[in-house]
Coordinates of C-alpha atoms and ligand atoms in Angstrom, one line a residue:
X14 CA -19.3 3.9 3.6
X15 CA -17.0 2.4 1.0
X16 CA -14.5 4.9 -0.2
X17 CA -12.4 2.8 -2.5
X18 CA -13.5 -0.2 -4.5
X19 CA -11.1 -2.1 -6.6
X20 CA -12.8 -4.8 -8.7
X21 CA -10.9 -7.5 -10.6
X22 CA -8.2 -5.1 -11.5
X23 CA -5.6 -6.1 -14.1
X24 CA -2.6 -3.9 -14.8
X25 CA 0.0 -4.9 -17.5
X26 CA 3.4 -3.5 -18.2
X27 CA 4.3 -3.7 -21.9
X28 CA 7.8 -3.3 -23.3
X29 CA 8.5 -3.7 -27.0
X30 CA 10.1 -7.1 -27.7
X31 CA 9.5 -8.4 -24.3
X32 CA 6.6 -10.5 -22.8
X33 CA 3.7 -8.7 -21.2
X34 CA 4.1 -8.5 -17.5
X35 CA 0.8 -8.7 -15.7
X36 CA 1.8 -6.9 -12.4
X37 CA -1.8 -7.0 -11.1
X38 CA -3.7 -10.0 -12.3
X39 CA -7.3 -9.6 -11.1
X40 CA -7.2 -8.1 -7.7
X41 CA -10.2 -6.9 -5.7
X42 CA -10.3 -5.0 -2.4
X43 CA -12.1 -2.2 -0.7
X44 CA -11.4 0.5 2.0
X45 CA -14.2 2.1 4.0
X46 CA -14.2 5.5 5.7
X47 CA -12.3 5.4 9.0
X48 CA -10.9 2.0 8.1
X49 CA -7.2 0.9 7.9
X50 CA -6.5 -1.8 5.4
X51 CA -3.0 -3.3 5.3
X52 CA -1.9 -4.7 2.0
X53 CA 1.0 -7.1 2.4
X54 CA 3.2 -9.4 0.4
X55 CA 6.8 -9.8 -0.8
X56 CA 8.6 -7.3 -3.0
X57 CA 7.5 -7.6 -6.6
X58 CA 4.0 -9.0 -5.9
X59 CA 2.2 -6.0 -7.4
X60 CA 1.3 -4.0 -4.3
X61 CA 2.9 -0.7 -5.5
X62 CA 1.4 -1.1 -9.0
X63 CA -2.0 -1.5 -7.5
X64 CA -1.5 1.6 -5.3
X65 CA -0.4 3.7 -8.3
X66 CA -3.3 2.6 -10.3
X67 CA -5.7 3.6 -7.5
X68 CA -4.2 7.1 -7.6
X69 CA -4.7 7.3 -11.4
X70 CA -0.9 6.8 -12.2
X71 CA -1.2 3.8 -14.5
X72 CA -4.0 2.5 -16.7
X73 CA -5.8 -0.7 -16.0
X74 CA -5.9 -3.3 -18.7
X75 CA -9.3 -4.4 -17.3
X76 CA -11.3 -4.2 -14.1
X77 CA -12.4 -1.1 -12.3
X78 CA -11.3 1.3 -9.6
X79 CA -13.8 3.7 -8.0
X80 CA -13.4 6.3 -5.4
X81 CA -16.4 7.6 -3.6
X82 CA -18.6 5.9 -6.2
X83 CA -16.8 7.6 -9.2
X84 CA -14.4 5.8 -11.5
X85 CA -10.8 6.7 -11.1
X86 CA -9.6 7.9 -14.5
X87 CA -5.9 7.4 -15.4
X88 CA -3.8 10.6 -15.3
X89 CA -3.4 11.9 -18.8
X90 CA -1.8 15.1 -20.2
X91 CA -4.7 17.1 -18.8
X92 CA -5.1 18.2 -15.3
X93 CA -5.9 15.5 -12.7
X94 CA -9.6 15.1 -12.0
X95 CA -10.2 17.5 -9.0
X96 CA -12.2 14.8 -7.2
X97 CA -9.1 12.7 -7.0
X98 CA -7.3 15.2 -4.8
X99 CA -9.2 13.3 -2.1
X100 CA -6.7 10.5 -2.6
X101 CA -3.2 11.4 -1.3
X102 CA -0.2 9.1 -1.3
X103 CA 2.9 8.9 0.9
X104 CA 5.7 7.3 -1.0
X105 CA 8.5 5.0 0.0
X106 CA 11.4 7.3 -0.3
X107 CA 11.3 10.4 1.8
X108 CA 14.5 11.6 0.2
X109 CA 13.0 11.7 -3.3
X110 CA 9.4 12.7 -2.5
X111 CA 10.2 16.2 -1.3
X112 CA 11.6 19.0 -3.5
X113 CA 15.1 19.7 -2.1
X114 CA 15.0 23.4 -3.3
X115 CA 11.8 24.5 -1.6
X116 CA 11.2 25.1 2.1
X117 CA 9.0 22.4 3.7
X118 CA 6.4 25.0 4.7
X119 CA 5.9 26.0 1.0
X120 CA 5.5 22.4 0.0
X121 CA 2.9 21.8 2.6
X122 CA 1.2 25.1 1.6
X123 CA 0.6 23.6 -1.9
X124 CA -1.7 21.1 -0.4
X125 CA -3.6 23.7 1.6
X126 CA -4.2 25.7 -1.6
X127 CA -5.5 22.5 -3.3
X128 CA -8.0 22.1 -0.5
X129 CA -8.7 25.9 -0.5
X130 CA -8.0 25.7 3.3
X131 CA -7.2 29.2 4.5
X132 CA -7.6 28.5 8.2
X133 CA -4.8 26.0 8.6
X134 CA -1.1 26.9 8.3
X135 CA 1.9 24.6 7.4
X136 CA 3.1 25.1 11.0
X137 CA -0.3 23.7 12.2
X138 CA 0.2 20.5 10.1
X139 CA 3.8 20.1 11.3
X140 CA 2.5 20.3 14.8
X141 CA -0.1 17.5 14.0
X142 CA 2.7 15.2 12.8
X143 CA 4.8 15.8 15.9
X144 CA 7.3 18.3 14.5
X145 CA 8.2 21.8 15.8
X146 CA 6.3 24.5 14.0
X147 CA 9.5 26.4 13.2
X148 CA 10.6 23.6 10.9
X149 CA 8.3 25.2 8.2
X150 CA 11.1 27.6 7.2
X151 CA 13.8 24.8 6.7
X152 CA 14.8 22.7 3.7
X153 CA 14.4 18.9 3.4
X154 CA 18.2 18.2 3.7
X155 CA 18.1 19.4 7.3
X156 CA 16.0 16.5 8.3
X157 CA 16.3 12.7 9.1
X158 CA 14.4 10.1 7.1
X159 CA 11.8 9.8 9.8
X160 CA 11.3 13.6 10.0
X161 CA 11.0 13.8 6.2
X162 CA 8.4 11.1 6.2
X163 CA 6.4 13.1 8.8
X164 CA 6.7 16.1 6.5
X165 CA 5.5 14.1 3.6
X166 CA 2.5 13.0 5.7
X167 CA 1.8 16.6 6.7
X168 CA 1.9 17.6 3.0
X169 CA -0.6 14.8 2.1
X170 CA -2.9 15.8 5.0
X171 CA -2.9 19.4 3.8
X172 CA -5.1 18.4 0.8
X173 CA -7.7 17.0 3.3
X174 CA -7.7 13.5 1.8
X175 CA -10.6 11.1 2.3
X176 CA -8.2 8.3 1.4
X177 CA -4.6 8.2 2.4
X178 CA -2.3 5.6 0.7
X179 CA 1.0 4.7 2.2
X180 CA 3.2 2.9 -0.4
X181 CA 5.8 1.2 1.7
X182 CA 6.1 4.5 3.7
X183 CA 8.2 3.0 6.5
X184 CA 10.6 0.7 4.6
X185 CA 13.3 3.3 4.2
X186 CA 13.2 4.3 7.9
X187 CA 15.2 3.2 10.9
X188 CA 13.5 0.4 12.9
X189 CA 12.8 2.9 15.7
X190 CA 10.9 5.3 13.4
X191 CA 8.9 2.6 11.6
X192 CA 6.2 1.9 14.2
X193 CA 6.0 5.6 15.1
X194 CA 5.3 6.7 11.6
X195 CA 2.9 3.8 10.9
X196 CA 0.9 4.7 14.1
X197 CA 1.0 8.3 13.2
X198 CA -0.6 7.6 9.8
X199 CA -3.2 5.5 11.4
X200 CA -4.1 8.0 14.1
X201 CA -4.3 10.9 11.7
X202 CA -6.3 9.1 9.1
X203 CA -8.8 7.7 11.6
X204 CA -9.3 10.9 13.6
X205 CA -10.1 12.8 10.4
X206 CA -12.5 10.0 9.2
X207 CA -10.4 9.1 6.2
X208 CA -9.5 5.6 5.1
X209 CA -5.9 4.3 5.0
X210 CA -4.5 1.8 2.6
X211 CA -1.2 0.9 4.2
X212 CA 1.2 -1.1 2.0
X213 CA 4.1 -2.9 3.5
X214 CA 6.0 -6.1 3.5
X215 CA 6.4 -5.9 7.3
X216 CA 3.5 -7.7 8.8
X217 CA 4.5 -6.9 12.3
X218 CA 3.9 -3.2 11.7
X219 CA 0.7 -3.9 9.8
X220 CA -0.6 -5.9 12.7
X221 CA -0.2 -2.9 14.9
X222 CA -2.3 -0.6 12.8
X223 CA -4.6 -2.4 10.3
X224 CA -8.3 -3.3 10.9
X225 CA -8.2 -5.6 7.9
X226 CA -5.5 -7.2 6.0
X227 CA -5.2 -8.3 2.4
X228 CA -2.4 -10.6 1.4
X229 CA -1.1 -10.3 -2.2
X230 CA 0.9 -12.8 -4.1
X231 CA 2.0 -12.5 -7.7
X232 CA -0.7 -10.0 -8.7
X233 CA -3.6 -11.5 -6.8
X234 CA -5.1 -11.1 -3.4
X235 CA -4.9 -14.6 -1.8
X236 CA -6.4 -13.9 1.6
X237 CA -8.4 -11.2 3.2
X238 CA -9.9 -10.8 6.7
X239 CA -9.9 -9.0 9.9
X240 CA -6.3 -8.6 11.1
X241 CA -6.9 -10.2 14.5
X242 CA -8.6 -13.2 12.8
X243 CA -6.0 -13.7 10.1
X244 CA -3.2 -13.4 12.7
X245 CA -4.9 -15.9 15.0
X246 CA -5.7 -18.4 12.2
X247 CA -3.9 -17.7 8.9
X248 CA -5.4 -20.1 6.4
X249 CA -3.6 -19.6 3.1
X250 CA -0.2 -21.3 3.1
X251 CA 1.4 -18.1 1.9
X252 CA -0.1 -16.1 4.7
X253 CA 1.1 -18.8 7.1
X254 CA 4.6 -18.5 5.7
X255 CA 4.6 -14.7 5.9
X256 CA 3.5 -14.8 9.5
X257 CA 6.2 -17.3 10.2
X258 CA 8.8 -15.0 8.9
X259 CA 11.4 -13.9 11.5
X260 CA 11.8 -10.1 11.6
X261 CA 15.3 -9.0 10.7
X262 CA 16.9 -5.9 12.3
X263 CA 16.2 -4.0 9.1
X264 CA 12.5 -5.0 9.3
X265 CA 12.7 -7.0 6.1
X266 CA 11.9 -10.4 7.6
X267 CA 13.3 -13.8 6.7
X268 CA 11.1 -16.3 5.1
X269 CA 11.1 -19.8 6.8
X270 CA 12.7 -22.8 5.2
X271 CA 9.5 -24.3 4.0
X272 CA 9.0 -21.4 1.6
X273 CA 11.9 -21.7 -0.7
X274 CA 12.7 -19.5 -3.7
X275 CA 11.5 -16.1 -4.8
X276 CA 8.3 -14.8 -6.2
X277 CA 8.2 -16.2 -9.8
X278 CA 8.5 -13.9 -12.8
X279 CA 5.1 -12.3 -13.4
X280 CA 5.7 -12.4 -17.1
X281 CA 5.4 -16.2 -17.0
X282 CA 3.3 -17.1 -13.9
X283 CA 2.9 -20.8 -13.0
X284 CA -0.2 -22.5 -14.2
X285 CA -3.0 -23.3 -11.7
X286 CA -2.4 -21.8 -8.3
X287 CA 0.4 -19.2 -8.7
X288 CA 1.8 -20.2 -5.3
X289 CA 2.1 -24.0 -6.1
X290 CA 5.9 -24.2 -6.8
X291 CA 6.6 -22.9 -3.3
X292 CA 3.7 -24.4 -1.4
X293 CA 4.3 -27.1 1.2
X294 CA 0.7 -28.3 0.8
X295 CA 0.5 -28.5 -3.0
X296 CA -2.0 -31.0 -4.5
X297 CA -2.6 -32.2 -8.0
X298 CA -5.5 -29.8 -8.5
X299 CA -3.3 -26.9 -7.6
X300 CA -1.1 -27.4 -10.6
X301 CA -4.0 -27.4 -13.0
X302 CA -6.7 -25.0 -11.8
X303 CA -6.4 -21.6 -10.3
X304 CA -8.4 -21.1 -7.1
X305 CA -10.4 -18.0 -8.1
X306 CA -12.5 -17.5 -5.0
X307 CA -12.2 -15.7 -1.7
X308 CA -11.7 -14.8 1.1
X309 CA -8.9 -17.5 0.9
X310 CA -7.9 -18.3 -2.7
X311 CA -6.6 -21.9 -2.0
X312 CA -8.1 -25.3 -2.9
X313 CA -7.7 -26.3 0.8
X314 CA -10.4 -23.7 1.6
X315 CA -12.8 -24.0 -1.3
X316 CA -16.2 -22.5 -0.3
X317 CA -18.9 -25.1 0.0
Ligands
SF4_140 FE1 -1.0 -24.4 -1.9 FE2 -2.7 -25.6 -3.5 FE3 -3.6 -23.8 -1.7 FE4 -2.1 -23.0 -3.8 S1 -4.2 -23.9 -3.8 S2 -1.8 -22.4 -1.7 S3 -0.7 -24.8 -4.0 S4 -2.7 -25.8 -1.3

């Protein structure tokens, strides 16, 4: 069953006196129940904007987002649509996402109240994320980054989500905690039948946990497929470059020499294929026409 469907989504950032920044420029993806989808790409490619829009934080300029068949409405001044509590997010910064003045058990209990769950306790959820039950009475400053991220996961799980979104949830953690937290998110989502959209720039971790992978570049999904197939045969030149990246000790990776430069400014994206100024395989058509097809948005792989 498809839980999340994102269709041709466009999200723009508007600042008076400055050009419109199209952070998401027509992206489509889906997540099914019990499925783990890894969304990967360099910083600034629009992954986090897409995730926030899926949660209702941010308004699409066009395109649609639906969750369990119902449109996701942007968060306004009124209360969040109760059906959207089925989407829970774990954020990048475990130091900012927990309230420093409240005991972690009280923060987890908020989620249990949202789900009207009276049979589970905060200590039960700490147990599920691999932390001692007695941590419920402590405050966030008493914990390491990895422990805090486990607490954030426990808090998200308390609301009994059908869809869990991790927005770079491991990038602020020590290398030793990254794979553990990623695997924990996968195991907890799958065992409860929920879907997981796991956003990361670290392909090596995504490979460990994702059933499917979507590669994003400058606001667009440029390649999608089963993780094992994409890993064995990456077809988009950008995917090939990402897979060729050498993992650095901080997990950030180093792009290979044939992929020079940074992601261009989304306020003035290149004409034609957005990747063409950096692509080692660029052809004339790439500079003129955008490859608007899938599963590999590249003129080298135009469908018959
Ligand atoms: Fe490279 Fe052209 Fe494919 Fe874009 S369309 S990735 S420039 S070969």
